[in-house]
Coordinates of C-alpha atoms in Angstrom, one line a residue:
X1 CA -84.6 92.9 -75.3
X2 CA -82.1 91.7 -77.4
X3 CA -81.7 87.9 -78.8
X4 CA -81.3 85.4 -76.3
X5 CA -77.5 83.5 -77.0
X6 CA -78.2 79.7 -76.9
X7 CA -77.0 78.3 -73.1
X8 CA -75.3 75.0 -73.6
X9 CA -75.5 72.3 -70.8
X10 CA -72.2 70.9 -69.9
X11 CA -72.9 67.7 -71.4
X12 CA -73.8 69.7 -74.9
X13 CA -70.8 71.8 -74.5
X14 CA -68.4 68.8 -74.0
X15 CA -70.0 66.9 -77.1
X16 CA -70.3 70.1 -79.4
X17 CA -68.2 69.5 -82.6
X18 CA -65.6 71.6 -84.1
X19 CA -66.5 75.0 -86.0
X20 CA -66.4 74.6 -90.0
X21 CA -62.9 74.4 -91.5
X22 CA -62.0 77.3 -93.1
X23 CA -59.2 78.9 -95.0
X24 CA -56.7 79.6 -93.6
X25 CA -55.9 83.1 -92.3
X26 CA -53.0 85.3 -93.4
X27 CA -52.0 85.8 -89.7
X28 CA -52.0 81.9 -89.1
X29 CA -50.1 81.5 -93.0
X30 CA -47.4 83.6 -91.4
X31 CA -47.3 82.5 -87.8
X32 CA -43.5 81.4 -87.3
X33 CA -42.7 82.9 -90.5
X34 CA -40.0 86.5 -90.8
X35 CA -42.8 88.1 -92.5
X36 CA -45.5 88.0 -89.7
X37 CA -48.0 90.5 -89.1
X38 CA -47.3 92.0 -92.9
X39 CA -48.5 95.9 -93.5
X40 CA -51.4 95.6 -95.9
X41 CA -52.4 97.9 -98.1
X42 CA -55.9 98.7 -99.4
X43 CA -57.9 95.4 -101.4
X44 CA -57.9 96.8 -105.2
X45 CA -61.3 96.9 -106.7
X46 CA -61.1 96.2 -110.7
X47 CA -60.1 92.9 -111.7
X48 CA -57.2 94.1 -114.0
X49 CA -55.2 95.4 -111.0
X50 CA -56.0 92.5 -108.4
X51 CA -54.5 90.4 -112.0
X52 CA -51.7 92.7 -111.4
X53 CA -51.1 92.4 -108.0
X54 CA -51.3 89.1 -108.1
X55 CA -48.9 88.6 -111.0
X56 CA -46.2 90.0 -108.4
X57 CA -46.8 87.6 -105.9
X58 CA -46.7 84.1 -108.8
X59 CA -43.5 85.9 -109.8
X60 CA -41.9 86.1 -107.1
X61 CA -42.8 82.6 -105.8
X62 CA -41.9 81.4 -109.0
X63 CA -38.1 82.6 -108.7
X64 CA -37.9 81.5 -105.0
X65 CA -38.7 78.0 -106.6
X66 CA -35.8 78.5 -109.8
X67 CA -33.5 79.5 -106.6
X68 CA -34.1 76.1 -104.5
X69 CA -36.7 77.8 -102.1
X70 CA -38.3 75.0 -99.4
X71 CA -42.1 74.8 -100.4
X72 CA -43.3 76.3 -97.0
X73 CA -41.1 79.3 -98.0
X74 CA -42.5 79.8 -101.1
X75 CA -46.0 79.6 -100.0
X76 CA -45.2 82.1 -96.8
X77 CA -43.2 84.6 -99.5
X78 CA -46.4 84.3 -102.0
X79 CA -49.0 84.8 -99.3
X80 CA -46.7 87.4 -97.9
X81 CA -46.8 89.5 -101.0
X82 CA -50.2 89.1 -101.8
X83 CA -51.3 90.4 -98.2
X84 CA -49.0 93.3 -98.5
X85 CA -50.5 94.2 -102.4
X86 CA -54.0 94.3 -100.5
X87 CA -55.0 90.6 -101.6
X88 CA -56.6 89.3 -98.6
X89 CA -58.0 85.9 -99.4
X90 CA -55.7 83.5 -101.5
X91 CA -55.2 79.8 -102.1
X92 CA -51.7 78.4 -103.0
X93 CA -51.5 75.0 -104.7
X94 CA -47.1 73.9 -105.5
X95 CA -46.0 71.3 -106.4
X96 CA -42.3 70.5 -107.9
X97 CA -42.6 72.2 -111.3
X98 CA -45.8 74.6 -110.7
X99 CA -47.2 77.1 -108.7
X100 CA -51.1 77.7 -108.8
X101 CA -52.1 80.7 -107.2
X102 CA -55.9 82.0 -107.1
X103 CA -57.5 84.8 -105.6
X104 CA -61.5 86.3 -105.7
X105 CA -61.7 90.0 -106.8
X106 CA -63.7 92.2 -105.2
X107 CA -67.0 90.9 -107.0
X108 CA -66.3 87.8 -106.3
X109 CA -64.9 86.4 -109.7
X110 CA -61.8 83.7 -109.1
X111 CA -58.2 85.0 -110.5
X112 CA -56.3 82.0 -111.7
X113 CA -52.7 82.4 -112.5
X114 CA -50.0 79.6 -112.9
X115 CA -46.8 79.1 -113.4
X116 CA -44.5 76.0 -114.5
X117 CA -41.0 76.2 -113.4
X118 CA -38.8 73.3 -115.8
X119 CA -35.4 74.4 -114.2
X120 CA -33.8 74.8 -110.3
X121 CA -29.9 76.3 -109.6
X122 CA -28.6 76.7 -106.3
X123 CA -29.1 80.5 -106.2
X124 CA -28.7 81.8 -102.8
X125 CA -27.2 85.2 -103.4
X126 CA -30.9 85.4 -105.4
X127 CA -32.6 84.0 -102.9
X128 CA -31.4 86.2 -100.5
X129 CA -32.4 89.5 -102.5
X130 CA -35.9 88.1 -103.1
X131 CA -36.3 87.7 -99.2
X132 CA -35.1 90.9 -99.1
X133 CA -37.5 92.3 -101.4
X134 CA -40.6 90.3 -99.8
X135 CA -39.7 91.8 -96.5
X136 CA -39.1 95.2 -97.4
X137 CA -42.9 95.2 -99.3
X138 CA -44.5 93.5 -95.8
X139 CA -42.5 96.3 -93.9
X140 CA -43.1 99.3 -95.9
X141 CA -45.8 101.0 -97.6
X142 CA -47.0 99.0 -101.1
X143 CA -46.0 100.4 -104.3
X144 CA -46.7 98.0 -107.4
X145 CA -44.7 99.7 -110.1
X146 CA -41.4 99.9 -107.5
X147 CA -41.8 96.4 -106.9
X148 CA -42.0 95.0 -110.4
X149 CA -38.7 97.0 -111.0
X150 CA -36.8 96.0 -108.1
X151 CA -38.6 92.3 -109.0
X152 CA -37.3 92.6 -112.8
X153 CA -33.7 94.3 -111.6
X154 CA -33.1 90.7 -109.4
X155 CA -34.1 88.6 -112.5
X156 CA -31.6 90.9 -114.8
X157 CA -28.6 90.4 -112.4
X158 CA -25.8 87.7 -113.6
X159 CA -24.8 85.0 -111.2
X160 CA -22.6 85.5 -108.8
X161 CA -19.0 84.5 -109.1
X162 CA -17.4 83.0 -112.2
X163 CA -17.8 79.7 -112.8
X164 CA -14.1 78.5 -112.2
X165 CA -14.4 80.0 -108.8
X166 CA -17.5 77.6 -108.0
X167 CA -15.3 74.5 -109.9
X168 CA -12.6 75.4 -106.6
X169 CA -15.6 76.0 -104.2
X170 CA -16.1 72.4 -104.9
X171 CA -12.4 71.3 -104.7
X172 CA -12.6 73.2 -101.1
X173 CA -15.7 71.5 -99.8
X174 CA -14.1 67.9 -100.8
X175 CA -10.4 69.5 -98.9
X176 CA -12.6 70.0 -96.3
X177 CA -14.5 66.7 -95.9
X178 CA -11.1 64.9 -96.4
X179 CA -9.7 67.0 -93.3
X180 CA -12.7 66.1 -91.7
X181 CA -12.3 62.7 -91.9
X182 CA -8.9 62.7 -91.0
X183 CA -6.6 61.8 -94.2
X184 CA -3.5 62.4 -95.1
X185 CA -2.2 65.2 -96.9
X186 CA -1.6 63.2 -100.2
X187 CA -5.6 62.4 -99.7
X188 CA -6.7 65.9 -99.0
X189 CA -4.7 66.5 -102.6
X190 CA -6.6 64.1 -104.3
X191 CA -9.7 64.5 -103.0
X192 CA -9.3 68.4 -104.6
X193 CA -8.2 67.6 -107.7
X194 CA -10.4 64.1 -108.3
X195 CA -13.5 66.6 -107.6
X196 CA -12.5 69.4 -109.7
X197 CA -12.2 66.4 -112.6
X198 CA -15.9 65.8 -111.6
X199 CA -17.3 69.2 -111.7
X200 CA -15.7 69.0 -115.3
X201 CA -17.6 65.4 -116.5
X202 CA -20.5 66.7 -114.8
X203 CA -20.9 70.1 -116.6
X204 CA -19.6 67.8 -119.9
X205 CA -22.3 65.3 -119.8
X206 CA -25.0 68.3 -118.9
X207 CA -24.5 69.8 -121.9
X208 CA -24.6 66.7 -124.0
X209 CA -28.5 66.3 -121.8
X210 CA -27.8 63.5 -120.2
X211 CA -30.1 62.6 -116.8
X212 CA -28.7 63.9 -113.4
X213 CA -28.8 59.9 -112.1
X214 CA -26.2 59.3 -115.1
X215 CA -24.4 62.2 -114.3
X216 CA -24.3 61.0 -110.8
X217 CA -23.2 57.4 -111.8
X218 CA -20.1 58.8 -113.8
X219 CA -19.1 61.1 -110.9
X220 CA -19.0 58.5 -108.7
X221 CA -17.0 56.0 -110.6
X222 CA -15.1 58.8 -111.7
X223 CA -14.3 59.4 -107.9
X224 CA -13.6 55.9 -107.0
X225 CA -11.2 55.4 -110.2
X226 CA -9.5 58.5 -109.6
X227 CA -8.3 58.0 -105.9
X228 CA -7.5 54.5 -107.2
X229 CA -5.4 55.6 -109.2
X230 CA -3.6 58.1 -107.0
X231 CA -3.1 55.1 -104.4
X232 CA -1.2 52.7 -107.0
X233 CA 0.4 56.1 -108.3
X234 CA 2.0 56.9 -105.0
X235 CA 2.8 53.5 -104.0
X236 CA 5.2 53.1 -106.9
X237 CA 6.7 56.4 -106.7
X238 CA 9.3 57.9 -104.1
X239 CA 7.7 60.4 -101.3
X240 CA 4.9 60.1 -99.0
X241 CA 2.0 57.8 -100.2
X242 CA -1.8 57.5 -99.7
X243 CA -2.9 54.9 -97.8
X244 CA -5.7 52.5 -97.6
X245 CA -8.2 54.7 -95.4
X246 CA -6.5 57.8 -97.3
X247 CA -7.9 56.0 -100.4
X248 CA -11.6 55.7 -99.0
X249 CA -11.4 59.3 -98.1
X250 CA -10.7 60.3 -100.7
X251 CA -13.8 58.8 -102.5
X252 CA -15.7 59.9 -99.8
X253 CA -15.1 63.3 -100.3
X254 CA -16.0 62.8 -103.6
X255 CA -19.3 61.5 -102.4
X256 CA -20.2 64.4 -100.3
X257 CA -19.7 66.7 -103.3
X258 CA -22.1 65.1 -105.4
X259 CA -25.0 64.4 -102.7
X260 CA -27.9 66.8 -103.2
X261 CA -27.5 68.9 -99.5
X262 CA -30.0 71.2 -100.7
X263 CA -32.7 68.8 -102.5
X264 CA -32.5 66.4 -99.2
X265 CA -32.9 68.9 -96.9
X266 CA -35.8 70.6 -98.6
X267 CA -37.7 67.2 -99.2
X268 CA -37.8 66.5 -95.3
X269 CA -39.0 69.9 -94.6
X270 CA -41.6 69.8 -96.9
X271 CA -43.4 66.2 -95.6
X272 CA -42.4 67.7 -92.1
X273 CA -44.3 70.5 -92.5
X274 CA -47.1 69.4 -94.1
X275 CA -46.6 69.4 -98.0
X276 CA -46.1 65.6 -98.7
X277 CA -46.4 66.1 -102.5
X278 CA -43.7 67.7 -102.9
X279 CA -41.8 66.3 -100.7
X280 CA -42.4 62.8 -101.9
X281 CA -41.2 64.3 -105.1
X282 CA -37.8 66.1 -104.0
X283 CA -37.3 63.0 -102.0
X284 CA -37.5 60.3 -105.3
X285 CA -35.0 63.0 -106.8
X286 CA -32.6 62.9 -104.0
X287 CA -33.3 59.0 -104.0
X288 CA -32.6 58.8 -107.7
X289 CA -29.3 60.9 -107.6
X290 CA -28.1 58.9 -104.6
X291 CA -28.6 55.4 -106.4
X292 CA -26.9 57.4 -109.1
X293 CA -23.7 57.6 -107.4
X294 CA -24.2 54.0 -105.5
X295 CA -24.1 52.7 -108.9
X296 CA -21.2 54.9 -110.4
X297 CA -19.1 53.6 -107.0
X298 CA -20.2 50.3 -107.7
X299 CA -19.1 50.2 -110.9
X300 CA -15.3 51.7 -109.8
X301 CA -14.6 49.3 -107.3
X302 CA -15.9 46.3 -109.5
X303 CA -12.8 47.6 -112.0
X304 CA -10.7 48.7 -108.9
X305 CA -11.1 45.5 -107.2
X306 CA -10.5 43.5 -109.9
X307 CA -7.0 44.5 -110.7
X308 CA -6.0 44.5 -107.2
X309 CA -6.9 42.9 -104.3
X310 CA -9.5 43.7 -101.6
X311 CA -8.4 46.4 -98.9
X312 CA -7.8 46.6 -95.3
X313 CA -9.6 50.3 -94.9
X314 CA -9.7 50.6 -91.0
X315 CA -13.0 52.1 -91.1
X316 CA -13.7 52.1 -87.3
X317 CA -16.1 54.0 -85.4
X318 CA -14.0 56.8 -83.6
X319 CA -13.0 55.9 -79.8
X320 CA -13.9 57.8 -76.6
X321 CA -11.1 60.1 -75.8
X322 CA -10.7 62.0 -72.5
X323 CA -11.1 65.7 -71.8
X324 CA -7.1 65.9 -71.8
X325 CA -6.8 63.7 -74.3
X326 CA -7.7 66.0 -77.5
X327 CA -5.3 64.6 -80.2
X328 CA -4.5 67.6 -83.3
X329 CA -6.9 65.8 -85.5
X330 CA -9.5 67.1 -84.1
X331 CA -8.5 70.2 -84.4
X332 CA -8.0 69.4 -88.1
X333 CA -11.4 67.8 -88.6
X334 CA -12.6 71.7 -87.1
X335 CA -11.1 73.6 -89.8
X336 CA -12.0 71.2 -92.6
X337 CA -15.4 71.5 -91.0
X338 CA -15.2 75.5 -91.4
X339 CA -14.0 75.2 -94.8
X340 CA -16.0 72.8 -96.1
X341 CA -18.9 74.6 -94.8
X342 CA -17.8 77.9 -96.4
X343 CA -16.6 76.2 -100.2
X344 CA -20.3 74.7 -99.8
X345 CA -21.8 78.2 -99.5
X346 CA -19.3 79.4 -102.3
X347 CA -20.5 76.6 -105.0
X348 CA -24.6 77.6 -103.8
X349 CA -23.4 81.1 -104.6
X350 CA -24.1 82.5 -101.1
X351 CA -23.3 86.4 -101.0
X352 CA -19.6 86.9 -99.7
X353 CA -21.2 88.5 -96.5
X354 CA -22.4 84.8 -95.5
X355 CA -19.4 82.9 -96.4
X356 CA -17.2 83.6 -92.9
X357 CA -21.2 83.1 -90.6
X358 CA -21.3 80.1 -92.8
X359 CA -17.8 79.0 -91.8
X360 CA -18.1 79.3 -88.4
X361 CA -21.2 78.1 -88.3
X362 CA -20.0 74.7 -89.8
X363 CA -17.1 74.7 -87.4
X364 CA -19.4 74.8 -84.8
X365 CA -21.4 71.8 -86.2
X366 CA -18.5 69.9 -85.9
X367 CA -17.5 70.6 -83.0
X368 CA -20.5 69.8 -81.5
X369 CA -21.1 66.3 -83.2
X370 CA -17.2 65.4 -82.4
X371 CA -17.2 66.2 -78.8
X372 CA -20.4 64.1 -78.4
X373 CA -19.2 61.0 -80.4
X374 CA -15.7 61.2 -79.0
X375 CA -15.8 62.7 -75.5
X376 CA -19.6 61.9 -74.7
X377 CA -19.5 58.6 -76.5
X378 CA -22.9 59.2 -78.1
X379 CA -24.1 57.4 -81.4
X380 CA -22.5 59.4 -84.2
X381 CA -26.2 59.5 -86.0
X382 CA -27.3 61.2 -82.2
X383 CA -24.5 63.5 -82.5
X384 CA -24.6 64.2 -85.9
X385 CA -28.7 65.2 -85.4
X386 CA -28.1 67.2 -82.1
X387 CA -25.6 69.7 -84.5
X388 CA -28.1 69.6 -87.2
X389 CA -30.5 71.0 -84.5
X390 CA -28.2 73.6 -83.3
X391 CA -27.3 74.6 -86.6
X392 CA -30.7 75.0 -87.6
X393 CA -31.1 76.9 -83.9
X394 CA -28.6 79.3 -84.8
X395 CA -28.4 79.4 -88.5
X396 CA -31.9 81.2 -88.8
X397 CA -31.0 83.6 -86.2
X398 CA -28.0 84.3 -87.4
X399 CA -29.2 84.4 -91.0
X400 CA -32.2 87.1 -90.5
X401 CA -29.8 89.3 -88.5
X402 CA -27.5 89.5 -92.1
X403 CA -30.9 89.6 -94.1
X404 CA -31.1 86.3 -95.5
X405 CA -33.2 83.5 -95.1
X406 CA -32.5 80.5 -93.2
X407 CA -31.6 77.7 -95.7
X408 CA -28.9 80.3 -97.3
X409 CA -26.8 79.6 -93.6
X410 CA -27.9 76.2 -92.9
X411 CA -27.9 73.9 -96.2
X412 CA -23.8 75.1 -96.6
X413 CA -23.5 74.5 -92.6
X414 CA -24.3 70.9 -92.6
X415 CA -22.9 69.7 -96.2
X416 CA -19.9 68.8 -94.3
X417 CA -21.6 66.4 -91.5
X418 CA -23.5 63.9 -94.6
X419 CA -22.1 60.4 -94.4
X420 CA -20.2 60.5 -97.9
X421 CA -18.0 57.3 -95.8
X422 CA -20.8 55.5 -94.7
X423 CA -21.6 55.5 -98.0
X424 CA -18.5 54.2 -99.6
X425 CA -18.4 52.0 -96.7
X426 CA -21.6 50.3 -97.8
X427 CA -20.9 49.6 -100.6
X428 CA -17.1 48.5 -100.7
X429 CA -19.0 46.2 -97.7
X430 CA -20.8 45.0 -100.4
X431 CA -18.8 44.4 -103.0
X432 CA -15.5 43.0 -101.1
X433 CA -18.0 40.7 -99.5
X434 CA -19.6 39.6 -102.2
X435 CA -16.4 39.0 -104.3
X436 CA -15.2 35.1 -104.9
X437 CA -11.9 33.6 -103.2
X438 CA -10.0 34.7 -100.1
X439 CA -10.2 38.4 -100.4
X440 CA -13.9 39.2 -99.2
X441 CA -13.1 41.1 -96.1
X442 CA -16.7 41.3 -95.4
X443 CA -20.2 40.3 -96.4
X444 CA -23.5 42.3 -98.4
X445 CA -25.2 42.1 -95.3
X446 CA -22.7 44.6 -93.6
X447 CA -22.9 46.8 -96.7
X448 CA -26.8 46.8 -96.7
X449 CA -26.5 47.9 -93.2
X450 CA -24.2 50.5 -93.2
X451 CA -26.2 52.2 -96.6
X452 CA -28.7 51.9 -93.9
X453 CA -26.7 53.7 -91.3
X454 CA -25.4 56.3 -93.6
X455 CA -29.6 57.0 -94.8
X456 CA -30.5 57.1 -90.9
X457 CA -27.5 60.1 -90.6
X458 CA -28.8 62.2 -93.8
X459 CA -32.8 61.8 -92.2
X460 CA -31.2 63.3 -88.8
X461 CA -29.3 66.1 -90.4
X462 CA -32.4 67.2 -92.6
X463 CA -34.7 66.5 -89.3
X464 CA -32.5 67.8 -86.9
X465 CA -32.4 71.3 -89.4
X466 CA -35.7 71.4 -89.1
X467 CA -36.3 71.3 -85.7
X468 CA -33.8 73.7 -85.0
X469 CA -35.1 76.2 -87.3
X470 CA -39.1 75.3 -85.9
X471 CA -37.4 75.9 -82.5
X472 CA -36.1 79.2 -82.9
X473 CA -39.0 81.0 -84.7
X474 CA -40.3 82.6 -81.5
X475 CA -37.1 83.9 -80.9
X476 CA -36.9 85.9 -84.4
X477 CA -39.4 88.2 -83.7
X478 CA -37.3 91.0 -82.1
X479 CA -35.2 90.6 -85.0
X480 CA -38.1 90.9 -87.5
X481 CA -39.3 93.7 -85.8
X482 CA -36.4 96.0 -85.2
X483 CA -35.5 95.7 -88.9
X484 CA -39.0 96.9 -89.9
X485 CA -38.6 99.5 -86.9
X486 CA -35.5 100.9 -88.5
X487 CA -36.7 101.4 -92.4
X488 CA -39.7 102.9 -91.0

């Protein structure tokens, strides 16, 4: 007779403890991921070629990192590639700068690569051919030598698009948030041209090695001193003129351009999702670089403010409208959404396949947090989060069916909907109010709480992405599969 299994009594069963914790399996790594259920090939038996194998995988997580890869898409992509090169058992350790990979070999011995990673560019047309890569090795059968070459041939390739086209994909998205926020055409021309001047000082002070929260300060004074200018510029001369609010979104715009999109949205993901490390750490960057342009706006409106007097900006919250009531504007604020969406995806280098999906994808956005702020008459940070949701929804659907990942759609979707206003709001709150005499039009309080307001709408578009995009991975499996299907 064979051994007796041990019969557990009800009360045993319901006070039994947990089984062991132990690593994690590839199918569980890749659950929700595009490269589930990978093809593996056979485990390599001497050392040198698991080294070898392995190497592929540390590369290519390493360039997914230089590209502006979230962590948890790093880590899928590594343990992705490792599975399909026949390594079945690995540990990956990232943080903001490295990426520790280990492996055992067939005898057991531990295989310990790492790689430090100093530098990060927006990248997505590179991104999006190292997905491409990853999924075409889980897909098809494994062939090391091919896939160091087509690995090397992605590292080789120049960037895409010259760099003055990337300058005016910045002067687009700042047209674009303008039109969004309803200025003026004088503002929308200002609002170009002041952020072309900043992608200039920007790339200046770079080169000189100064810190990106200095770099942020001067483009954000630069910004404020700039539409300042304009505004006492037009006033004086004959033709249509900028006005107050046209002055504040002008800035604004400014604002938007030099907020990290892709750095805020990857830090949220990342303490979502389980990697608070580096999350905490892309979140003190984005924290840093937004102080940095606090400051820099600070600074212009302490100069501004002193050679004229305090403004009357008519920053209101938008009213309810009625169903027959659509005024053109928002029609307006729908295209500016579309292209700033699409000039977003053009300064993150996006291939030109993506930039129209992109477009209409940040239309849609829009349209979706206007109609429920305006016609609804929901908060505008409820709105604002319920199209960051949808565009998450959509974006990774949408962005697997082109052969991308997910952030490549999404980051350029949303860059439109951050509260560049809110933040110039806050702090012209701030310093107006805090200014001496009869001009303060309103107290630091007010701008404390609307830098609060406008933090509370950048956590619900980086939340609200992330939902959307946890949301939707059971519905990307037909698409995962029928492209494996077909290069089969």
């Amino acid at each position: 007779m064979g051994e007796d299994k041990p019969r557990w009594k009800p009360r045993e069963r319901l006070l039994r403890g947990e089984p062991v914790t132990q690593p994690l399996p590839i199918s569980d790594a890749l659950r929700l991921t595009p490269y589930r259920d990978p093809r593996m090939s056979t485990e390599p038996e001497a050392e040198a070629e698991t080294r070898k194998r392995l190497d592929l995988a540390v590369r290519v997580g390493e360039l997914l990192l230089r590209c502006g890869a979230g962590t948890r898409d790093v880590e899928s992509s590594v343990v992705a590639v490792a599975a399909a090169a026949g390594v079945r058992r690995v540990e990956v350790d990232i943080t903001n700068q490295s990426l520790l990979v280990q492996c055992p070999t067939s005898a057991g011995a531990p295989v310990t690569l790492l790689r430090v990673v100093r530098s990060s560019s927006r990248d997505f047309a590179r991104l999006t051919a190292v997905h491409q890569l990853v999924d075409r090795l889980v897909s098809t059968p494994f062939d090391l030598d091919s896939a160091v070459h087509d690995l090397k041939q992605i590292q080789r390739e120049p960037r895409l698009y010259p760099r003055w086209l990337v300058m005016l994909g910045y002067g687009g998205l700042a047209g674009g948030v303008a039109t969004l926020l309803g200025g003026g055409s004088v503002a929308i021309v200002v609002a170009v041209l002041s952020s072309l001047a900043i992608d200039v000082l920007g790339r200046y002070l770079k080169a000189r090695g100064l810190p990106a929260f200095y770099v942020a300060g001067a483009g954000g004074a630069a910004a404020t001193v700039l539409a300042w200018a304009a505004y006492v510029l037009t006033r004086s001369l004959p033709g249509p003129d900028m006005s107050e609010t046209g002055f504040a979104v002008a800035v604004s715009a400014g604002i938007v351009v030099l907020l990290p999109s892709r750095t805020l949205v990857a830090a949220v993901e990342d303490a979502i999702t389980g990697y608070p490390v580096t999350g905490a750490g892309r979140m003190l960057t984005v924290v840093l670089t937004a102080a940095g342009i606090i400051v820099g706006v600070a600074a212009g409106l302490q100069i501004t403010l002193r050679v004229d007097s305090a403004l009357d900006l008519g920053l209101s919250t938008p009213q309810r409208l009625n169903l027959s009531d659509v005024q053109p504007q928002i029609v307006l604020a729908f295209a500016g959404g579309a292209v700033g969406a699409m000039s977003a995806a053009l300064t993150m280098r996006s291939r030109p396949r993506m930039l129209l999906p992109t477009a209409g994808l940040g239309l849609g956005a829009v349209a979706v947090s206007q109609g429920l702020s305006r016609l609804v008459d929901v908060g505008t940070t409820t709105a604002v989060g319920a199209a960051a949701v949808g565009v998450g929804v959509i974006g990774r659907l949408l962005a697997l069916r082109l052969g991308a990942p997910a952030l490549v759609m999404v980051v350029p979707a949303v860059s439109p909907l951050l509260p560049g206003l809110r933040i110039f709001r806050g702090m012209y709150e701030t310093i107006a109010g805090s200014a001496v005499g009869a001009h303060a039009v309103a107290s630091p309080a007010a701008g404390v709480a609307t830098l609060v307001g406008a933090a509370a709408v950048a956590l619900a578009i980086s939340t609200g992405v992330v939902l959307g995009d946890v949301l939707s991975a059971p519905f990307d499996r037909p698409i995962v599969q029928r492209r494996r299907a077909r290069r089969r």
